[in-house]
Amino acid sequence: MAKSKPIGLGWRSSTLFIISTVGIGLFTDLALYGVVVPVLPYILKDRVNLPEDQIQSHVSALLAAYAGASVLCSPPAGIIADRVSTRQAPFLVGLFALLGATLMLFLGQTFPVLVVARILQGISGAVVWTIGLALLLDTVGPENLGKTVGSIFGFISIGELAAPVLGGVVYQKTGYPGVFGMGGALLAIDFIMRLLLIEKKTAAKWQKQDGRSNGSGEEQEGDAPTEEGEDGDEQEPLLRKKEEDGYKVPEGQSKVVRAYPILYVLKDPRLLTALLLAFNQATLLSSFDATIPTEADQLFGFDSLKSGLLFIALVLPYLLLGPVAGWLVDRYGTKPAAVLGFGYLVPVLVLLRLARPGGTSQIVIFCALLALCGIGLAGIGSPSIVEASYVVTQYDKANPGFFGEQGPYAQLYGFNSMVFSLGLAVGPIISGGLRDRIGYGNMNAVIAALCLVTASLSVVYIGGKPKFLKRK
């Protein structure tokens, strides 16, 4: 007996619902990561009974466990996702890992249990970012990826930037139950949405079945675009065909490359630069996360609640302008957004040194500068993933079958997740260390220099080499 059509097939497979599910998944991952960070010292002190002088080193070890697991598991997650028939199954597995991690952090009484919990949290992060981004591409296509990623990154930045402060505030008011209760509520919403999700390709099978039962008219209608596409292919400019030849993979590749063909693509300087953009974007986000609360305390004597409110100035422009910046990437390409975005951040980061200890006027200056930084973060949110997706799409089109039935997209996003996680781990270490040694203003000058280098590399590689660098 044939399976009945799923209830709510239309809205469960709709573009809006899939994008919302991926957005909630990424938000939950970053929020639970951030909410737990300020609570870790108290868990180690109250439950594990560590002496005061050992807490900092053990907190660092727990942070490293998460980052290491996420970095190591992201590429395998991508490989697995490209070789299974559905994205939903591994997407759910990642959530179960996050649920296990949250329970172990809530109940764990020993340091090894907490380490295992952070490793599970890192594995979950690797899976949700890898599968989530692949699902986005499957759903909206490369032509709409920019504005979609821009919208989602603006939303999830709230979880990444504000969750640590929120975790500290909730812990102060309610203790451990409040922090983990908040995490449990997020997990419940995330689980329901992932369970209800139906992928576009799965929905298409049901719709095709309905078309057959309704007669042959719809089938013939579906054939028309194929014929038009063939005519369009015959009229394709020779110049474009020449460009596609540059993405051909030569014969005689090694066993390793044939088994994991994404490794060949990783030699492309455009893709490597796109991954560098992702790394620097994550480094910037985590640097703000690590230094804004401490700087606000030093300048204005802010507690955790007031420091959390400062993040509104940073996140609001990111949230509002992210979709606009993504649309501009889809419309005008990745090079202008990458070059202008990172280039714009150079003077803005340098100007953060203008804030001084003081009252309302200095707080306003600091908030205004953070808002300017938020505009820059919105500009750099989309180019990395859109550029990387474009490059890999060209290789996939030029080498039919070489990358498998589903292409190498989840593998690509696995590497993207790896470098993004690395940036999230490295950012606080670099920014915190620099702030302690050379001060907040000079720390931001160093990060500004990193943005300048990134903008320069974007001129050369992102979106292809500019005309004045191409050989005639």
Short mmCIF file of C-alpha atoms in Angstrom, two decimals:
data_model
loop_
_atom_site.label_atom_id
_atom_site.label_comp_id
_atom_site.label_asym_id
_atom_site.label_seq_id
_atom_site.Cartn_x
_atom_site.Cartn_y
_atom_site.Cartn_z
CA MET A 1 0.00 0.00 0.00
CA ALA A 2 1.41 3.37 -0.99
CA LYS A 3 2.36 5.86 1.69
CA SER A 4 -0.08 8.68 2.24
CA LYS A 5 0.91 12.24 1.46
CA PRO A 6 2.46 14.01 4.50
CA ILE A 7 0.17 16.40 6.36
CA GLY A 8 1.07 20.04 5.68
CA LEU A 9 3.39 19.16 2.80
CA GLY A 10 3.08 22.64 1.31
CA TRP A 11 4.14 24.74 4.30
CA ARG A 12 6.58 22.15 5.70
CA SER A 13 8.52 22.19 2.42
CA SER A 14 8.11 25.92 1.81
CA THR A 15 11.18 28.05 1.32
CA LEU A 16 10.26 30.25 4.29
CA PHE A 17 9.88 27.31 6.68
CA ILE A 18 13.15 25.67 5.60
CA ILE A 19 15.07 28.96 5.92
CA SER A 20 13.47 29.56 9.34
CA THR A 21 14.39 26.05 10.50
CA VAL A 22 18.01 26.46 9.44
CA GLY A 23 18.12 29.90 11.05
CA ILE A 24 16.72 28.59 14.35
CA GLY A 25 19.19 25.67 14.24
CA LEU A 26 22.20 27.96 13.78
CA PHE A 27 20.83 30.40 16.37
CA THR A 28 20.35 27.61 18.94
CA ASP A 29 23.86 26.30 18.38
CA LEU A 30 25.51 29.69 18.88
CA ALA A 31 23.18 30.70 21.72
CA LEU A 32 23.79 27.53 23.74
CA TYR A 33 27.51 27.84 23.12
CA GLY A 34 27.49 31.44 24.35
CA VAL A 35 25.04 31.07 27.25
CA VAL A 36 27.19 28.39 28.89
CA VAL A 37 30.50 30.30 28.64
CA PRO A 38 30.01 32.67 31.61
CA VAL A 39 28.61 29.83 33.75
CA LEU A 40 31.57 27.46 33.25
CA PRO A 41 33.75 29.00 36.02
CA TYR A 42 30.93 28.57 38.55
CA ILE A 43 30.28 24.97 37.46
CA LEU A 44 33.97 24.16 37.96
CA LYS A 45 34.04 25.89 41.33
CA ASP A 46 30.71 24.72 42.80
CA ARG A 47 30.34 21.21 41.34
CA VAL A 48 33.83 20.02 40.45
CA ASN A 49 35.33 21.78 43.50
CA LEU A 50 38.41 23.05 41.70
CA PRO A 51 40.69 25.50 43.54
CA GLU A 52 40.52 29.11 42.36
CA ASP A 53 43.95 29.09 40.71
CA GLN A 54 43.00 26.17 38.41
CA ILE A 55 39.66 27.46 37.15
CA GLN A 56 40.96 29.64 34.30
CA SER A 57 43.09 26.87 32.80
CA HIS A 58 40.21 24.39 32.98
CA VAL A 59 37.78 26.90 31.40
CA SER A 60 40.27 27.32 28.54
CA ALA A 61 40.46 23.54 28.18
CA LEU A 62 36.66 23.28 27.93
CA LEU A 63 36.57 26.03 25.29
CA ALA A 64 39.35 24.27 23.38
CA ALA A 65 37.44 20.95 23.54
CA TYR A 66 34.46 22.55 21.80
CA ALA A 67 36.58 24.26 19.15
CA GLY A 68 38.68 21.16 18.50
CA ALA A 69 35.64 18.90 18.09
CA SER A 70 33.94 21.37 15.76
CA VAL A 71 37.06 21.87 13.62
CA LEU A 72 37.80 18.13 13.35
CA CYS A 73 34.22 16.98 12.74
CA SER A 74 33.11 19.58 10.17
CA PRO A 75 34.77 18.00 7.08
CA PRO A 76 33.57 14.44 7.90
CA ALA A 77 30.06 15.81 8.49
CA GLY A 78 30.12 17.32 5.01
CA ILE A 79 31.35 14.11 3.40
CA ILE A 80 28.62 12.06 5.10
CA ALA A 81 25.92 14.58 4.21
CA ASP A 82 26.84 14.46 0.51
CA ARG A 83 26.65 10.66 0.50
CA VAL A 84 23.29 10.13 2.20
CA SER A 85 19.99 10.57 0.42
CA THR A 86 18.54 13.16 2.81
CA ARG A 87 19.88 16.19 4.68
CA GLN A 88 17.22 15.94 7.39
CA ALA A 89 18.53 12.77 9.08
CA PRO A 90 22.04 14.09 9.92
CA PHE A 91 20.46 17.46 10.78
CA LEU A 92 18.43 15.69 13.51
CA VAL A 93 21.44 13.66 14.70
CA GLY A 94 23.30 16.91 15.32
CA LEU A 95 20.44 18.13 17.51
CA PHE A 96 20.51 14.94 19.62
CA ALA A 97 24.22 15.52 20.21
CA LEU A 98 23.42 19.06 21.39
CA LEU A 99 20.67 17.75 23.69
CA GLY A 100 23.10 15.23 25.23
CA ALA A 101 25.71 17.95 25.69
CA THR A 102 23.23 20.27 27.43
CA LEU A 103 22.08 17.53 29.84
CA MET A 104 25.68 16.59 30.69
CA LEU A 105 26.61 20.22 31.34
CA PHE A 106 23.57 20.60 33.60
CA LEU A 107 24.11 17.37 35.55
CA GLY A 108 27.86 16.74 35.25
CA GLN A 109 29.81 16.57 38.52
CA THR A 110 33.30 15.77 37.17
CA PHE A 111 35.66 17.48 34.75
CA PRO A 112 35.85 14.55 32.24
CA VAL A 113 32.03 14.60 31.92
CA LEU A 114 32.15 18.32 31.16
CA VAL A 115 34.84 17.72 28.53
CA VAL A 116 32.69 15.07 26.84
CA ALA A 117 29.74 17.50 26.94
CA ARG A 118 31.75 20.23 25.21
CA ILE A 119 32.99 17.74 22.60
CA LEU A 120 29.38 16.74 21.86
CA GLN A 121 28.49 20.42 21.62
CA GLY A 122 31.31 20.90 19.10
CA ILE A 123 30.14 17.91 17.04
CA SER A 124 26.62 19.32 17.00
CA GLY A 125 27.93 22.69 15.84
CA ALA A 126 29.85 21.06 13.01
CA VAL A 127 26.76 19.16 11.83
CA VAL A 128 24.25 22.02 12.05
CA TRP A 129 26.45 24.49 10.16
CA THR A 130 27.44 21.99 7.49
CA ILE A 131 23.99 20.52 6.86
CA GLY A 132 22.19 23.81 7.42
CA LEU A 133 24.11 25.72 4.76
CA ALA A 134 23.77 22.81 2.31
CA LEU A 135 20.00 22.82 2.92
CA LEU A 136 19.91 26.56 2.21
CA LEU A 137 21.63 26.12 -1.14
CA ASP A 138 19.33 23.21 -2.03
CA THR A 139 16.33 25.40 -1.19
CA VAL A 140 17.05 28.88 -2.56
CA GLY A 141 19.69 28.17 -5.22
CA PRO A 142 22.93 30.10 -5.76
CA GLU A 143 21.15 33.14 -7.25
CA ASN A 144 19.36 33.90 -3.93
CA LEU A 145 22.01 32.67 -1.52
CA GLY A 146 23.43 36.12 -0.74
CA LYS A 147 20.31 37.74 0.68
CA THR A 148 19.32 34.51 2.44
CA VAL A 149 22.67 34.17 4.19
CA GLY A 150 22.67 37.90 4.96
CA SER A 151 19.26 37.62 6.63
CA ILE A 152 20.18 34.53 8.64
CA PHE A 153 23.59 35.81 9.74
CA GLY A 154 21.99 39.02 10.96
CA PHE A 155 19.55 36.96 13.04
CA ILE A 156 22.01 34.45 14.47
CA SER A 157 24.51 37.18 15.35
CA ILE A 158 22.17 38.00 18.24
CA GLY A 159 22.76 34.51 19.61
CA GLU A 160 26.53 34.69 19.11
CA LEU A 161 27.10 38.18 20.49
CA ALA A 162 24.49 38.57 23.23
CA ALA A 163 24.14 35.02 24.60
CA PRO A 164 27.19 35.14 26.92
CA VAL A 165 25.94 38.29 28.61
CA LEU A 166 22.39 36.90 28.76
CA GLY A 167 23.73 33.70 30.30
CA GLY A 168 25.52 35.68 33.00
CA VAL A 169 22.41 37.74 33.80
CA VAL A 170 20.10 34.71 33.96
CA TYR A 171 22.60 32.85 36.15
CA GLN A 172 22.73 35.79 38.57
CA LYS A 173 18.94 35.91 38.84
CA THR A 174 17.94 32.23 38.73
CA GLY A 175 21.06 30.06 38.98
CA TYR A 176 21.73 26.90 36.94
CA PRO A 177 18.06 25.90 36.43
CA GLY A 178 17.27 29.19 34.71
CA VAL A 179 20.25 28.98 32.32
CA PHE A 180 19.62 25.38 31.30
CA GLY A 181 15.83 25.85 31.29
CA MET A 182 16.33 28.59 28.70
CA GLY A 183 18.54 26.20 26.71
CA GLY A 184 15.93 23.46 26.96
CA ALA A 185 13.23 25.74 25.56
CA LEU A 186 15.41 26.61 22.57
CA LEU A 187 16.16 22.93 21.97
CA ALA A 188 12.46 22.04 22.05
CA ILE A 189 11.59 24.65 19.41
CA ASP A 190 14.58 23.59 17.29
CA PHE A 191 13.66 19.88 17.53
CA ILE A 192 10.03 20.43 16.49
CA MET A 193 11.03 22.50 13.47
CA ARG A 194 13.71 20.05 12.29
CA LEU A 195 11.28 17.14 12.70
CA LEU A 196 8.55 18.88 10.69
CA LEU A 197 10.88 19.99 7.88
CA ILE A 198 10.42 18.36 4.47
CA GLU A 199 13.17 18.93 1.91
CA LYS A 200 12.31 20.35 -1.50
CA LYS A 201 13.47 17.23 -3.33
CA THR A 202 11.29 15.02 -1.09
CA ALA A 203 8.29 17.28 -1.63
CA ALA A 204 8.93 17.22 -5.38
CA LYS A 205 8.43 13.42 -5.41
CA TRP A 206 4.96 13.80 -3.89
CA GLN A 207 4.10 16.65 -6.24
CA LYS A 208 5.27 14.61 -9.21
CA GLN A 209 3.13 11.71 -8.02
CA ASP A 210 0.13 14.05 -7.81
CA GLY A 211 0.88 15.27 -11.33
CA ARG A 212 0.78 11.71 -12.69
CA SER A 213 -2.52 11.02 -10.96
CA ASN A 214 -4.00 14.23 -12.42
CA GLY A 215 -3.11 13.38 -16.00
CA SER A 216 -0.31 14.00 -18.44
CA GLY A 217 -0.77 17.73 -19.00
CA GLU A 218 1.48 18.78 -16.11
CA GLU A 219 4.21 16.40 -17.16
CA GLN A 220 4.36 17.91 -20.63
CA GLU A 221 4.43 21.37 -19.11
CA GLY A 222 7.45 20.36 -17.07
CA ASP A 223 9.29 19.26 -20.22
CA ALA A 224 9.22 22.68 -21.85
CA PRO A 225 11.97 24.33 -19.80
CA THR A 226 14.34 21.52 -20.69
CA GLU A 227 13.97 22.22 -24.39
CA GLU A 228 14.42 25.94 -23.83
CA GLY A 229 17.49 25.21 -21.76
CA GLU A 230 18.95 23.20 -24.60
CA ASP A 231 18.39 26.06 -27.05
CA GLY A 232 20.00 28.43 -24.57
CA ASP A 233 23.02 26.13 -24.30
CA GLU A 234 23.53 26.23 -28.07
CA GLN A 235 23.64 30.03 -27.97
CA GLU A 236 26.04 30.19 -25.00
CA PRO A 237 28.95 32.53 -25.70
CA LEU A 238 32.28 30.93 -26.49
CA LEU A 239 33.89 33.12 -23.86
CA ARG A 240 31.86 31.49 -21.13
CA LYS A 241 32.80 28.03 -22.41
CA LYS A 242 36.44 29.02 -22.27
CA GLU A 243 35.98 30.13 -18.66
CA GLU A 244 34.32 26.82 -17.79
CA ASP A 245 37.33 24.96 -19.20
CA GLY A 246 39.36 26.49 -16.36
CA TYR A 247 37.29 24.46 -13.90
CA LYS A 248 37.93 21.11 -15.60
CA VAL A 249 39.58 18.53 -13.35
CA PRO A 250 42.39 16.75 -15.26
CA GLU A 251 42.34 12.98 -15.62
CA GLY A 252 44.54 10.73 -13.50
CA GLN A 253 43.77 12.13 -10.04
CA SER A 254 45.01 10.22 -7.00
CA LYS A 255 42.84 7.80 -5.01
CA VAL A 256 42.46 10.30 -2.21
CA VAL A 257 41.17 13.03 -4.55
CA ARG A 258 38.81 10.59 -6.29
CA ALA A 259 37.44 9.54 -2.89
CA TYR A 260 37.23 13.13 -1.57
CA PRO A 261 37.08 15.32 -4.69
CA ILE A 262 36.54 18.53 -2.69
CA LEU A 263 40.29 18.35 -1.91
CA TYR A 264 41.08 19.24 -5.52
CA VAL A 265 38.88 22.33 -5.37
CA LEU A 266 40.64 23.54 -2.20
CA LYS A 267 43.64 24.45 -4.37
CA ASP A 268 41.66 27.22 -6.02
CA PRO A 269 42.83 30.64 -4.71
CA ARG A 270 39.31 32.07 -5.00
CA LEU A 271 37.95 29.38 -2.70
CA LEU A 272 40.85 29.73 -0.25
CA THR A 273 40.27 33.48 -0.08
CA ALA A 274 36.55 32.92 0.48
CA LEU A 275 37.38 30.62 3.41
CA LEU A 276 39.75 33.30 4.75
CA LEU A 277 36.82 35.74 4.68
CA ALA A 278 34.77 33.31 6.79
CA PHE A 279 37.65 32.93 9.26
CA ASN A 280 38.10 36.69 9.63
CA GLN A 281 34.35 37.27 9.95
CA ALA A 282 34.20 34.79 12.85
CA THR A 283 37.34 36.29 14.40
CA LEU A 284 35.73 39.74 14.36
CA LEU A 285 32.47 38.50 15.89
CA SER A 286 34.18 36.61 18.70
CA SER A 287 36.57 39.50 19.35
CA PHE A 288 33.62 41.82 20.00
CA ASP A 289 32.08 39.11 22.16
CA ALA A 290 35.24 38.79 24.26
CA THR A 291 36.17 42.46 24.68
CA ILE A 292 33.01 44.61 24.78
CA PRO A 293 31.90 43.50 28.30
CA THR A 294 35.37 43.95 29.81
CA GLU A 295 35.94 47.30 28.09
CA ALA A 296 32.49 48.54 29.16
CA ASP A 297 33.29 47.56 32.74
CA GLN A 298 36.61 49.40 32.63
CA LEU A 299 35.29 52.54 30.91
CA PHE A 300 31.87 52.93 32.50
CA GLY A 301 31.72 50.45 35.39
CA PHE A 302 28.95 48.49 33.63
CA ASP A 303 27.67 45.21 35.07
CA SER A 304 26.74 42.24 32.88
CA LEU A 305 23.22 43.52 32.21
CA LYS A 306 24.33 46.96 31.00
CA SER A 307 27.13 45.38 28.96
CA GLY A 308 24.53 43.18 27.31
CA LEU A 309 22.50 46.20 26.31
CA LEU A 310 25.56 47.60 24.49
CA PHE A 311 25.35 44.69 22.07
CA ILE A 312 22.07 46.11 20.75
CA ALA A 313 24.06 48.94 19.14
CA LEU A 314 26.27 46.38 17.37
CA VAL A 315 23.64 43.81 16.44
CA LEU A 316 20.75 46.05 15.30
CA PRO A 317 22.48 47.44 12.16
CA TYR A 318 23.71 43.92 11.38
CA LEU A 319 20.18 42.55 11.72
CA LEU A 320 18.53 45.30 9.63
CA LEU A 321 21.16 45.67 6.91
CA GLY A 322 22.18 42.01 6.53
CA PRO A 323 19.41 41.19 4.01
CA VAL A 324 20.13 44.40 2.06
CA ALA A 325 23.84 43.60 1.90
CA GLY A 326 23.02 40.05 0.80
CA TRP A 327 20.75 41.34 -1.97
CA LEU A 328 23.56 43.61 -3.16
CA VAL A 329 25.89 40.58 -3.29
CA ASP A 330 23.34 38.69 -5.41
CA ARG A 331 22.89 41.75 -7.65
CA TYR A 332 26.44 43.09 -8.06
CA GLY A 333 28.69 40.18 -7.08
CA THR A 334 30.92 39.31 -4.16
CA LYS A 335 33.94 41.50 -4.89
CA PRO A 336 32.38 44.93 -4.13
CA ALA A 337 30.86 43.69 -0.86
CA ALA A 338 34.04 41.98 0.33
CA VAL A 339 36.38 44.83 -0.61
CA LEU A 340 34.14 47.65 0.62
CA GLY A 341 32.99 45.75 3.72
CA PHE A 342 36.44 44.87 5.06
CA GLY A 343 37.88 48.17 3.81
CA TYR A 344 35.14 50.12 5.62
CA LEU A 345 35.89 48.31 8.89
CA VAL A 346 39.52 49.49 8.89
CA PRO A 347 38.91 53.13 9.92
CA VAL A 348 35.87 52.23 12.05
CA LEU A 349 37.86 49.77 14.17
CA VAL A 350 40.66 52.28 14.58
CA LEU A 351 38.14 54.88 15.80
CA LEU A 352 36.99 52.64 18.66
CA ARG A 353 39.92 54.08 20.65
CA LEU A 354 37.99 57.38 20.88
CA ALA A 355 35.78 56.14 23.72
CA ARG A 356 37.04 57.32 27.12
CA PRO A 357 35.96 56.79 30.73
CA GLY A 358 33.04 59.07 31.45
CA GLY A 359 29.31 59.54 31.57
CA THR A 360 26.48 59.62 29.07
CA SER A 361 28.37 61.42 26.29
CA GLN A 362 31.13 58.79 26.23
CA ILE A 363 28.59 55.96 26.32
CA VAL A 364 26.85 57.51 23.30
CA ILE A 365 30.18 57.74 21.43
CA PHE A 366 30.97 54.09 22.19
CA CYS A 367 27.48 52.97 21.08
CA ALA A 368 27.73 55.01 17.87
CA LEU A 369 31.09 53.41 17.04
CA LEU A 370 29.69 49.95 17.75
CA ALA A 371 26.75 50.72 15.42
CA LEU A 372 29.21 51.68 12.67
CA CYS A 373 30.97 48.35 13.25
CA GLY A 374 27.59 46.61 12.94
CA ILE A 375 27.15 48.13 9.48
CA GLY A 376 30.50 46.68 8.46
CA LEU A 377 29.61 43.26 9.86
CA ALA A 378 26.43 43.28 7.75
CA GLY A 379 28.54 43.99 4.65
CA ILE A 380 30.91 41.05 5.17
CA GLY A 381 28.23 38.52 6.17
CA SER A 382 27.42 37.12 2.72
CA PRO A 383 30.43 37.31 0.33
CA SER A 384 32.34 34.36 1.78
CA ILE A 385 29.67 31.69 1.48
CA VAL A 386 28.31 33.02 -1.83
CA GLU A 387 31.79 33.12 -3.40
CA ALA A 388 32.68 29.64 -2.14
CA SER A 389 29.37 28.26 -3.43
CA TYR A 390 29.90 29.84 -6.85
CA VAL A 391 33.40 28.39 -7.25
CA VAL A 392 32.30 24.89 -6.26
CA THR A 393 29.22 25.13 -8.50
CA GLN A 394 31.47 25.89 -11.48
CA TYR A 395 33.61 22.83 -10.76
CA ASP A 396 30.50 20.68 -10.33
CA LYS A 397 29.04 21.87 -13.67
CA ALA A 398 32.32 21.43 -15.53
CA ASN A 399 32.85 17.88 -14.20
CA PRO A 400 29.51 16.01 -14.26
CA GLY A 401 29.51 13.02 -11.90
CA PHE A 402 32.99 13.73 -10.50
CA PHE A 403 31.59 15.03 -7.20
CA GLY A 404 28.78 12.50 -6.80
CA GLU A 405 25.02 12.73 -7.21
CA GLN A 406 24.49 15.58 -4.70
CA GLY A 407 27.66 17.47 -5.56
CA PRO A 408 30.30 18.59 -3.05
CA TYR A 409 28.26 21.31 -1.35
CA ALA A 410 27.95 19.81 2.13
CA GLN A 411 31.69 19.03 2.02
CA LEU A 412 32.33 22.67 1.14
CA TYR A 413 30.20 23.87 4.03
CA GLY A 414 32.00 21.40 6.27
CA PHE A 415 35.26 23.20 5.52
CA ASN A 416 33.49 26.54 5.88
CA SER A 417 32.21 25.46 9.30
CA MET A 418 35.72 24.33 10.23
CA VAL A 419 37.36 27.67 9.48
CA PHE A 420 34.45 29.63 11.01
CA SER A 421 34.74 27.59 14.23
CA LEU A 422 38.47 28.16 14.20
CA GLY A 423 37.84 31.89 13.95
CA LEU A 424 35.40 31.77 16.86
CA ALA A 425 38.03 29.97 18.92
CA VAL A 426 41.01 32.11 17.92
CA GLY A 427 39.24 35.50 18.11
CA PRO A 428 38.88 35.71 21.91
CA ILE A 429 42.43 34.42 22.47
CA ILE A 430 43.98 36.97 20.11
CA SER A 431 41.82 39.93 21.11
CA GLY A 432 41.98 39.18 24.83
CA GLY A 433 45.73 38.74 24.77
CA LEU A 434 46.30 41.88 22.71
CA ARG A 435 43.99 43.94 24.90
CA ASP A 436 45.86 42.90 28.04
CA ARG A 437 49.26 43.67 26.49
CA ILE A 438 48.79 46.72 24.27
CA GLY A 439 45.38 48.10 25.23
CA TYR A 440 41.92 48.13 23.63
CA GLY A 441 42.66 50.81 21.03
CA ASN A 442 45.85 49.17 19.76
CA MET A 443 44.14 45.77 19.78
CA ASN A 444 41.50 47.12 17.38
CA ALA A 445 44.26 48.65 15.22
CA VAL A 446 45.77 45.17 14.80
CA ILE A 447 42.37 43.74 13.84
CA ALA A 448 41.91 46.68 11.44
CA ALA A 449 45.21 45.73 9.78
CA LEU A 450 43.86 42.19 9.37
CA CYS A 451 40.76 43.65 7.67
CA LEU A 452 42.99 45.70 5.36
CA VAL A 453 44.91 42.60 4.29
CA THR A 454 41.61 40.76 3.73
CA ALA A 455 40.23 43.63 1.60
CA SER A 456 43.43 43.61 -0.49
CA LEU A 457 43.24 39.86 -1.10
CA SER A 458 39.56 40.29 -2.02
CA VAL A 459 40.53 42.79 -4.73
CA VAL A 460 42.78 40.16 -6.31
CA TYR A 461 40.84 36.92 -5.86
CA ILE A 462 37.19 37.34 -4.80
CA GLY A 463 34.91 37.43 -7.85
CA GLY A 464 37.85 36.59 -10.10
CA LYS A 465 40.95 38.60 -10.91
CA PRO A 466 40.28 42.21 -11.93
CA LYS A 467 40.97 43.16 -15.55
CA PHE A 468 44.16 45.08 -14.79
CA LEU A 469 45.73 41.92 -13.30
CA LYS A 470 44.73 39.57 -16.12
CA ARG A 471 47.28 38.77 -18.78
CA LYS A 472 46.26 39.80 -22.24
#
